[in-house]
PDB file of C-alpha atoms and ligand atoms in Angstrom:
ATOM      1  CA  MET A   1      95.038 106.253 119.394  1.00  0.00           C
ATOM      2  CA  ALA A   2      96.368 105.404 116.963  1.00  0.00           C
ATOM      3  CA  ASN A   3      97.739 108.380 114.832  1.00  0.00           C
ATOM      4  CA  ALA A   4      99.529 108.618 119.052  1.00  0.00           C
ATOM      5  CA  ALA A   5     100.680 105.607 119.186  1.00  0.00           C
ATOM      6  CA  ALA A   6     101.967 106.000 114.885  1.00  0.00           C
ATOM      7  CA  ALA A   7     103.784 109.323 116.421  1.00  0.00           C
ATOM      8  CA  PHE A   8     105.403 107.699 119.613  1.00  0.00           C
ATOM      9  CA  VAL A   9     106.149 104.519 117.239  1.00  0.00           C
ATOM     10  CA  LEU A  10     107.895 107.334 115.355  1.00  0.00           C
ATOM     11  CA  GLU A  11     109.597 109.530 118.182  1.00  0.00           C
ATOM     12  CA  VAL A  12     111.212 105.367 119.355  1.00  0.00           C
ATOM     13  CA  GLY A  13     112.465 105.108 115.645  1.00  0.00           C
ATOM     14  CA  LYS A  14     114.295 108.589 115.179  1.00  0.00           C
ATOM     15  CA  GLU A  15     115.913 107.843 118.762  1.00  0.00           C
ATOM     16  CA  ALA A  16     117.167 104.071 117.588  1.00  0.00           C
ATOM     17  CA  ILE A  17     118.240 105.642 114.239  1.00  0.00           C
ATOM     18  CA  ARG A  18     120.491 108.450 115.624  1.00  0.00           C
ATOM     19  CA  THR A  19     121.999 106.621 118.564  1.00  0.00           C
ATOM     20  CA  LYS A  20     122.183 103.370 116.877  1.00  0.00           C
ATOM     21  CA  GLY A  21     122.026 104.253 112.945  1.00  0.00           C
ATOM     22  CA  ARG A  22     119.502 101.753 113.091  1.00  0.00           C
ATOM     23  CA  PHE A  23     115.733 100.791 114.428  1.00  0.00           C
ATOM     24  CA  CYS A  24     114.667  97.740 115.100  1.00  0.00           C
ATOM     25  CA  ILE A  25     111.210  96.590 115.573  1.00  0.00           C
ATOM     26  CA  ALA A  26     108.563  93.571 116.437  1.00  0.00           C
ATOM     27  CA  LEU A  27     105.327  93.519 115.690  1.00  0.00           C
ATOM     28  CA  SER A  28     101.746  91.616 116.821  1.00  0.00           C
ATOM     29  CA  GLY A  29      99.320  89.772 115.173  1.00  0.00           C
ATOM     30  CA  GLY A  30      96.037  89.934 115.129  1.00  0.00           C
ATOM     31  CA  MET A  31      94.017  92.668 113.628  1.00  0.00           C
ATOM     32  CA  THR A  32      94.513  95.585 115.993  1.00  0.00           C
ATOM     33  CA  PRO A  33      97.859  96.550 114.542  1.00  0.00           C
ATOM     34  CA  ALA A  34      96.184  97.713 110.959  1.00  0.00           C
ATOM     35  CA  THR A  35      94.793 101.547 112.960  1.00  0.00           C
ATOM     36  CA  LEU A  36      98.410 101.708 114.260  1.00  0.00           C
ATOM     37  CA  TYR A  37      99.754 100.428 110.369  1.00  0.00           C
ATOM     38  CA  ARG A  38      96.949 103.067 108.585  1.00  0.00           C
ATOM     39  CA  ALA A  39      97.920 105.590 110.569  1.00  0.00           C
ATOM     40  CA  LEU A  40     102.513 104.962 109.721  1.00  0.00           C
ATOM     41  CA  THR A  41     101.458 104.650 105.999  1.00  0.00           C
ATOM     42  CA  SER A  42      99.313 108.368 105.544  1.00  0.00           C
ATOM     43  CA  PRO A  43     101.711 110.096 103.406  1.00  0.00           C
ATOM     44  CA  PRO A  44     102.569 113.085 106.434  1.00  0.00           C
ATOM     45  CA  VAL A  45     103.117 110.657 108.838  1.00  0.00           C
ATOM     46  CA  ALA A  46     105.307 108.820 106.311  1.00  0.00           C
ATOM     47  CA  ASP A  47     107.409 110.575 105.003  1.00  0.00           C
ATOM     48  CA  ARG A  48     108.290 111.761 108.025  1.00  0.00           C
ATOM     49  CA  PHE A  49     110.880 108.724 108.689  1.00  0.00           C
ATOM     50  CA  ASP A  50     113.814 106.887 106.937  1.00  0.00           C
ATOM     51  CA  TRP A  51     112.060 103.694 107.344  1.00  0.00           C
ATOM     52  CA  ALA A  52     115.243 102.798 104.459  1.00  0.00           C
ATOM     53  CA  GLN A  53     117.287 102.876 108.467  1.00  0.00           C
ATOM     54  CA  THR A  54     114.987 100.129 110.016  1.00  0.00           C
ATOM     55  CA  THR A  55     114.331  96.061 110.200  1.00  0.00           C
ATOM     56  CA  PHE A  56     111.131  94.513 111.114  1.00  0.00           C
ATOM     57  CA  PHE A  57     110.636  91.280 112.959  1.00  0.00           C
ATOM     58  CA  PHE A  58     106.823  89.531 114.909  1.00  0.00           C
ATOM     59  CA  SER A  59     106.378  88.940 118.165  1.00  0.00           C
ATOM     60  CA  ASP A  60     104.839  85.907 117.126  1.00  0.00           C
ATOM     61  CA  GLU A  61     102.934  83.977 114.189  1.00  0.00           C
ATOM     62  CA  ARG A  62     100.563  81.388 113.887  1.00  0.00           C
ATOM     63  CA  CYS A  63     101.923  78.547 112.008  1.00  0.00           C
ATOM     64  CA  VAL A  64      99.868  78.836 108.122  1.00  0.00           C
ATOM     65  CA  PRO A  65     101.012  80.557 105.188  1.00  0.00           C
ATOM     66  CA  PRO A  66     102.472  84.238 104.279  1.00  0.00           C
ATOM     67  CA  ASP A  67      99.933  84.361 101.843  1.00  0.00           C
ATOM     68  CA  ASP A  68      96.520  82.795 104.479  1.00  0.00           C
ATOM     69  CA  PRO A  69      94.772  85.833 106.302  1.00  0.00           C
ATOM     70  CA  ARG A  70      95.216  84.513 108.912  1.00  0.00           C
ATOM     71  CA  SER A  71      99.732  84.872 109.094  1.00  0.00           C
ATOM     72  CA  ASN A  72     100.121  88.571 110.518  1.00  0.00           C
ATOM     73  CA  TYR A  73     102.673  88.748 108.604  1.00  0.00           C
ATOM     74  CA  ALA A  74     100.062  89.702 105.373  1.00  0.00           C
ATOM     75  CA  LEU A  75      98.902  91.232 107.355  1.00  0.00           C
ATOM     76  CA  ALA A  76     101.551  93.552 108.147  1.00  0.00           C
ATOM     77  CA  GLN A  77     102.949  93.134 103.776  1.00  0.00           C
ATOM     78  CA  LYS A  78     100.327  94.655 102.188  1.00  0.00           C
ATOM     79  CA  ALA A  79      98.601  97.329 104.951  1.00  0.00           C
ATOM     80  CA  LEU A  80     102.309  98.374 105.740  1.00  0.00           C
ATOM     81  CA  PHE A  81     105.039  96.974 103.680  1.00  0.00           C
ATOM     82  CA  ASP A  82     103.841  97.058 100.711  1.00  0.00           C
ATOM     83  CA  PRO A  83     102.480 101.299 101.334  1.00  0.00           C
ATOM     84  CA  LEU A  84     106.359 101.637 102.859  1.00  0.00           C
ATOM     85  CA  ASN A  85     108.076 100.569  99.593  1.00  0.00           C
ATOM     86  CA  ILE A  86     109.889  97.874 102.489  1.00  0.00           C
ATOM     87  CA  ALA A  87     112.773  96.216 101.030  1.00  0.00           C
ATOM     88  CA  PRO A  88     112.914  92.354 101.835  1.00  0.00           C
ATOM     89  CA  ALA A  89     116.310  92.273 103.063  1.00  0.00           C
ATOM     90  CA  GLN A  90     114.581  95.095 105.893  1.00  0.00           C
ATOM     91  CA  ILE A  91     111.762  91.728 106.974  1.00  0.00           C
ATOM     92  CA  TYR A  92     112.171  88.298 108.998  1.00  0.00           C
ATOM     93  CA  ARG A  93     109.291  87.254 109.351  1.00  0.00           C
ATOM     94  CA  MET A  94     108.746  83.719 111.113  1.00  0.00           C
ATOM     95  CA  ALA A  95     108.747  80.641 108.991  1.00  0.00           C
ATOM     96  CA  GLY A  96     104.802  79.889 109.391  1.00  0.00           C
ATOM     97  CA  GLU A  97     104.349  77.319 106.467  1.00  0.00           C
ATOM     98  CA  SER A  98     106.857  75.392 108.522  1.00  0.00           C
ATOM     99  CA  LYS A  99     106.154  71.796 108.937  1.00  0.00           C
ATOM    100  CA  ASP A 100     108.182  71.876 111.356  1.00  0.00           C
ATOM    101  CA  PRO A 101     107.392  74.877 114.449  1.00  0.00           C
ATOM    102  CA  LEU A 102     110.107  73.971 116.884  1.00  0.00           C
ATOM    103  CA  ALA A 103     112.525  73.982 114.099  1.00  0.00           C
ATOM    104  CA  ALA A 104     111.125  77.145 112.743  1.00  0.00           C
ATOM    105  CA  ALA A 105     111.640  78.592 115.722  1.00  0.00           C
ATOM    106  CA  THR A 106     114.645  77.401 116.583  1.00  0.00           C
ATOM    107  CA  GLU A 107     115.997  79.287 113.483  1.00  0.00           C
ATOM    108  CA  TYR A 108     114.064  82.289 113.741  1.00  0.00           C
ATOM    109  CA  GLU A 109     116.457  82.534 117.268  1.00  0.00           C
ATOM    110  CA  GLN A 110     119.024  82.538 114.963  1.00  0.00           C
ATOM    111  CA  GLN A 111     118.169  85.132 112.694  1.00  0.00           C
ATOM    112  CA  ILE A 112     116.683  87.668 114.931  1.00  0.00           C
ATOM    113  CA  ARG A 113     120.322  87.222 117.508  1.00  0.00           C
ATOM    114  CA  LEU A 114     122.678  87.121 113.480  1.00  0.00           C
ATOM    115  CA  ALA A 115     120.325  90.898 113.653  1.00  0.00           C
ATOM    116  CA  THR A 116     120.933  92.301 115.647  1.00  0.00           C
ATOM    117  CA  ASN A 117     123.864  91.414 116.832  1.00  0.00           C
ATOM    118  CA  THR A 118     123.325  88.749 120.395  1.00  0.00           C
ATOM    119  CA  LEU A 119     125.638  86.748 121.925  1.00  0.00           C
ATOM    120  CA  SER A 120     123.833  83.280 122.400  1.00  0.00           C
ATOM    121  CA  THR A 121     124.110  83.759 126.506  1.00  0.00           C
ATOM    122  CA  ALA A 122     121.092  86.546 125.907  1.00  0.00           C
ATOM    123  CA  PRO A 123     118.867  87.619 125.025  1.00  0.00           C
ATOM    124  CA  PRO A 124     117.932  89.861 122.048  1.00  0.00           C
ATOM    125  CA  SER A 125     117.010  93.529 122.749  1.00  0.00           C
ATOM    126  CA  LEU A 126     115.274  95.294 120.062  1.00  0.00           C
ATOM    127  CA  ASP A 127     113.959  98.855 120.959  1.00  0.00           C
ATOM    128  CA  LEU A 128     111.057  98.478 119.616  1.00  0.00           C
ATOM    129  CA  ILE A 129     107.995  94.875 120.583  1.00  0.00           C
ATOM    130  CA  LEU A 130     104.461  96.031 119.468  1.00  0.00           C
ATOM    131  CA  LEU A 131     101.981  93.400 121.341  1.00  0.00           C
ATOM    132  CA  GLY A 132      98.348  92.993 121.017  1.00  0.00           C
ATOM    133  CA  LEU A 133      95.915  91.537 124.341  1.00  0.00           C
ATOM    134  CA  GLY A 134      93.648  89.046 124.280  1.00  0.00           C
ATOM    135  CA  GLU A 135      90.167  89.294 126.230  1.00  0.00           C
ATOM    136  CA  ASP A 136      91.720  85.799 128.304  1.00  0.00           C
ATOM    137  CA  GLY A 137      95.029  87.826 129.015  1.00  0.00           C
ATOM    138  CA  HIS A 138      97.168  86.391 126.095  1.00  0.00           C
ATOM    139  CA  THR A 139      99.571  88.567 124.139  1.00  0.00           C
ATOM    140  CA  ALA A 140     101.410  88.273 121.052  1.00  0.00           C
ATOM    141  CA  SER A 141     101.246  83.556 121.360  1.00  0.00           C
ATOM    142  CA  LEU A 142     101.627  83.457 125.236  1.00  0.00           C
ATOM    143  CA  PHE A 143      98.758  82.050 126.570  1.00  0.00           C
ATOM    144  CA  PRO A 144      97.469  81.784 130.463  1.00  0.00           C
ATOM    145  CA  GLY A 145      98.439  78.939 131.836  1.00  0.00           C
ATOM    146  CA  ALA A 146     101.154  77.588 129.022  1.00  0.00           C
ATOM    147  CA  SER A 147     104.797  76.285 130.034  1.00  0.00           C
ATOM    148  CA  ILE A 148     106.253  78.228 127.723  1.00  0.00           C
ATOM    149  CA  LEU A 149     105.546  81.101 130.756  1.00  0.00           C
ATOM    150  CA  GLN A 150     107.939  79.810 132.463  1.00  0.00           C
ATOM    151  CA  ASP A 151     110.676  79.502 129.839  1.00  0.00           C
ATOM    152  CA  HIS A 152     113.823  81.911 130.518  1.00  0.00           C
ATOM    153  CA  GLN A 153     116.268  80.718 128.140  1.00  0.00           C
ATOM    154  CA  ARG A 154     114.551  80.309 124.450  1.00  0.00           C
ATOM    155  CA  ALA A 155     113.263  84.029 122.985  1.00  0.00           C
ATOM    156  CA  ILE A 156     112.046  82.507 120.892  1.00  0.00           C
ATOM    157  CA  ALA A 157     109.859  78.863 121.420  1.00  0.00           C
ATOM    158  CA  ALA A 158     106.743  76.689 118.906  1.00  0.00           C
ATOM    159  CA  THR A 159     103.487  77.024 120.752  1.00  0.00           C
ATOM    160  CA  GLN A 160     100.126  75.794 120.806  1.00  0.00           C
ATOM    161  CA  SER A 161      96.900  78.180 121.235  1.00  0.00           C
ATOM    162  CA  PRO A 162      93.864  78.164 121.731  1.00  0.00           C
ATOM    163  CA  LYS A 163      92.027  80.136 119.725  1.00  0.00           C
ATOM    164  CA  ASP A 164      92.077  78.667 115.962  1.00  0.00           C
ATOM    165  CA  PRO A 165      95.073  78.070 114.300  1.00  0.00           C
ATOM    166  CA  ALA A 166      96.319  75.692 117.299  1.00  0.00           C
ATOM    167  CA  ASN A 167     100.491  75.962 116.147  1.00  0.00           C
ATOM    168  CA  ARG A 168     101.512  79.779 116.930  1.00  0.00           C
ATOM    169  CA  ILE A 169     105.642  80.752 116.943  1.00  0.00           C
ATOM    170  CA  THR A 170     106.044  83.316 119.581  1.00  0.00           C
ATOM    171  CA  MET A 171     108.286  85.849 121.361  1.00  0.00           C
ATOM    172  CA  THR A 172     108.693  84.234 124.834  1.00  0.00           C
ATOM    173  CA  LEU A 173     109.166  86.400 128.064  1.00  0.00           C
ATOM    174  CA  ALA A 174     112.364  86.152 128.067  1.00  0.00           C
ATOM    175  CA  ALA A 175     112.249  88.586 125.353  1.00  0.00           C
ATOM    176  CA  ILE A 176     109.957  90.758 125.832  1.00  0.00           C
ATOM    177  CA  ASN A 177     110.999  91.885 128.807  1.00  0.00           C
ATOM    178  CA  ARG A 178     114.622  92.795 127.249  1.00  0.00           C
ATOM    179  CA  ALA A 179     113.329  94.878 124.819  1.00  0.00           C
ATOM    180  CA  ASN A 180     113.874  98.808 125.756  1.00  0.00           C
ATOM    181  CA  VAL A 181     109.685  99.491 124.497  1.00  0.00           C
ATOM    182  CA  ILE A 182     106.905  97.446 125.040  1.00  0.00           C
ATOM    183  CA  LEU A 183     104.167  98.880 123.437  1.00  0.00           C
ATOM    184  CA  PHE A 184     100.290  97.815 124.164  1.00  0.00           C
ATOM    185  CA  LEU A 185      98.018  99.188 121.725  1.00  0.00           C
ATOM    186  CA  VAL A 186      94.942  97.797 123.128  1.00  0.00           C
ATOM    187  CA  ALA A 187      90.627  98.318 121.338  1.00  0.00           C
ATOM    188  CA  GLY A 188      86.817  97.918 121.450  1.00  0.00           C
ATOM    189  CA  ALA A 189      84.479  97.604 124.595  1.00  0.00           C
ATOM    190  CA  GLY A 190      85.656  92.964 125.174  1.00  0.00           C
ATOM    191  CA  LYS A 191      88.545  94.525 126.627  1.00  0.00           C
ATOM    192  CA  ALA A 192      87.438  96.647 129.053  1.00  0.00           C
ATOM    193  CA  GLY A 193      87.673  93.766 131.477  1.00  0.00           C
ATOM    194  CA  VAL A 194      91.220  92.393 131.245  1.00  0.00           C
ATOM    195  CA  VAL A 195      92.778  96.170 131.397  1.00  0.00           C
ATOM    196  CA  ARG A 196      91.546  96.725 134.480  1.00  0.00           C
ATOM    197  CA  ALA A 197      92.589  93.110 135.350  1.00  0.00           C
ATOM    198  CA  ILE A 198      95.665  93.891 134.681  1.00  0.00           C
ATOM    199  CA  LEU A 199      96.905  97.681 135.091  1.00  0.00           C
ATOM    200  CA  ASP A 200      94.231  97.363 138.206  1.00  0.00           C
ATOM    201  CA  PRO A 201      94.874  93.976 139.257  1.00  0.00           C
ATOM    202  CA  LYS A 202      92.981  92.417 142.437  1.00  0.00           C
ATOM    203  CA  THR A 203      93.415  89.059 142.373  1.00  0.00           C
ATOM    204  CA  GLU A 204      96.935  86.977 142.448  1.00  0.00           C
ATOM    205  CA  ALA A 205      94.817  84.914 138.681  1.00  0.00           C
ATOM    206  CA  ASP A 206      94.665  88.937 137.255  1.00  0.00           C
ATOM    207  CA  ARG A 207      99.002  89.090 138.242  1.00  0.00           C
ATOM    208  CA  ARG A 208      99.584  85.868 136.732  1.00  0.00           C
ATOM    209  CA  LEU A 209      97.879  86.867 133.246  1.00  0.00           C
ATOM    210  CA  PRO A 210     100.739  86.923 130.669  1.00  0.00           C
ATOM    211  CA  ALA A 211     100.538  90.361 129.723  1.00  0.00           C
ATOM    212  CA  SER A 212     100.501  90.133 133.188  1.00  0.00           C
ATOM    213  CA  LEU A 213     103.974  89.084 133.040  1.00  0.00           C
ATOM    214  CA  VAL A 214     105.329  91.753 130.931  1.00  0.00           C
ATOM    215  CA  ARG A 215     107.927  93.999 132.307  1.00  0.00           C
ATOM    216  CA  PRO A 216     110.935  95.140 131.128  1.00  0.00           C
ATOM    217  CA  GLU A 217     113.413  94.820 132.899  1.00  0.00           C
ATOM    218  CA  VAL A 218     114.765  97.970 131.691  1.00  0.00           C
ATOM    219  CA  GLY A 219     112.810  98.936 128.981  1.00  0.00           C
ATOM    220  CA  ARG A 220     109.640 100.922 129.378  1.00  0.00           C
ATOM    221  CA  LEU A 221     106.262 100.013 129.002  1.00  0.00           C
ATOM    222  CA  MET A 222     103.463 102.096 127.145  1.00  0.00           C
ATOM    223  CA  TRP A 223      99.516 101.051 126.344  1.00  0.00           C
ATOM    224  CA  PHE A 224      97.574 102.699 124.132  1.00  0.00           C
ATOM    225  CA  LEU A 225      94.014 102.129 124.492  1.00  0.00           C
ATOM    226  CA  ASP A 226      90.966 103.768 123.593  1.00  0.00           C
ATOM    227  CA  ARG A 227      88.163 105.141 124.859  1.00  0.00           C
ATOM    228  CA  ALA A 228      86.073 101.618 125.326  1.00  0.00           C
ATOM    229  CA  ALA A 229      89.025  99.802 126.315  1.00  0.00           C
ATOM    230  CA  ALA A 230      89.726 102.019 129.067  1.00  0.00           C
ATOM    231  CA  ALA A 231      86.093 102.313 129.954  1.00  0.00           C
ATOM    232  CA  GLU A 232      86.698 100.269 133.458  1.00  0.00           C
ATOM    233  CA  LEU A 233      89.796 101.729 133.957  1.00  0.00           C
ATOM    234  CA  GLN A 234      89.804 104.015 138.026  1.00  0.00           C
ATOM    235  CA  ILE A 235      91.289 107.223 135.964  1.00  0.00           C
ATOM    236  CA  GLN A 236      89.959 110.630 135.541  1.00  0.00           C
ATOM    237  CA  TYR A 237      91.137 111.988 131.523  1.00  0.00           C
TER     238      TYR A 237
HETATM  239  C1  LIG B   1      98.412  87.325 117.584  1.00  0.00           C
HETATM  240  C2  LIG B   1      97.945  88.407 118.437  1.00  0.00           C
HETATM  241  C3  LIG B   1      97.312  88.406 118.943  1.00  0.00           C
HETATM  242  C4  LIG B   1      96.877  88.787 119.468  1.00  0.00           C
HETATM  243  C5  LIG B   1      95.098  89.461 120.208  1.00  0.00           C
HETATM  244  C6  LIG B   1      95.217  90.813 119.839  1.00  0.00           C
HETATM  245  O1  LIG B   1      98.369  86.070 116.838  1.00  0.00           O
HETATM  246  O2  LIG B   1      97.258  86.639 117.161  1.00  0.00           O
HETATM  247  O3  LIG B   1      99.746  88.353 118.236  1.00  0.00           O
HETATM  248  O4  LIG B   1      98.671  87.475 120.341  1.00  0.00           O
HETATM  249  O5  LIG B   1      97.242  90.267 119.154  1.00  0.00           O
HETATM  250  O6  LIG B   1      94.676  88.246 119.938  1.00  0.00           O
HETATM  251  O7  LIG B   1      94.243  90.957 119.367  1.00  0.00           O
HETATM  252  P1  LIG B   1      93.016  92.147 118.424  1.00  0.00           P
HETATM  253  O8  LIG B   1      94.010  92.394 117.671  1.00  0.00           O
HETATM  254  O9  LIG B   1      92.629  90.770 116.912  1.00  0.00           O
HETATM  255  O10 LIG B   1      92.136  91.963 119.300  1.00  0.00           O
END
């Protein structure tokens, strides 16, 4: 799964660089991206891509310092940016260490708008947004029943998580659904039930899960699953 996702990321990246001279990608949190980062930094793959034309953002962050092991930035720094020698100027991280997450969210929204030349009237549109999936159907830091799921104004917001750490900064559905490509990367038997609920919904509750509300306005939605995560799907492979 990680190798297939890595090849797909490079394909999207090459097309963005060919057509716009730059590739804007948002990285997700959690541990599953570590498999993708390993695939992207392995020499045959890493050498096939012009990383200097890539700008990195984050789809969410935990409100912890950037060197905290729970930090999504910390994982990306160690497993992706360092191995690929990504310059700090190419990285837009969310200030998880901020004592005022709301101000940090507003600040990040301004940064991402500036970096993508996006006017204030529309959410920024990135080339690719990487997302994970929680067993409760959350994605980024958009948790079931959270009022932020109805926020169609802001692109970046501060929110609460039932999982530690509680304070989070996250992209909203408005920003996520503006992307050209949204890539869900989901692995493990623990996710099989929620994957079925989202990709083959049976109830209104299935359709209201945060990850079910990820529907690109014009872009492409891709799911990369391992066999264990796909185990409850009625698909032949
Ligand atoms: C976060 C994530 C979150 C994550 C899922 C899956 O910061 O926690 O953005 O949405 O992607 O919880 O996490 P795992 O990949 O660790 O299962």
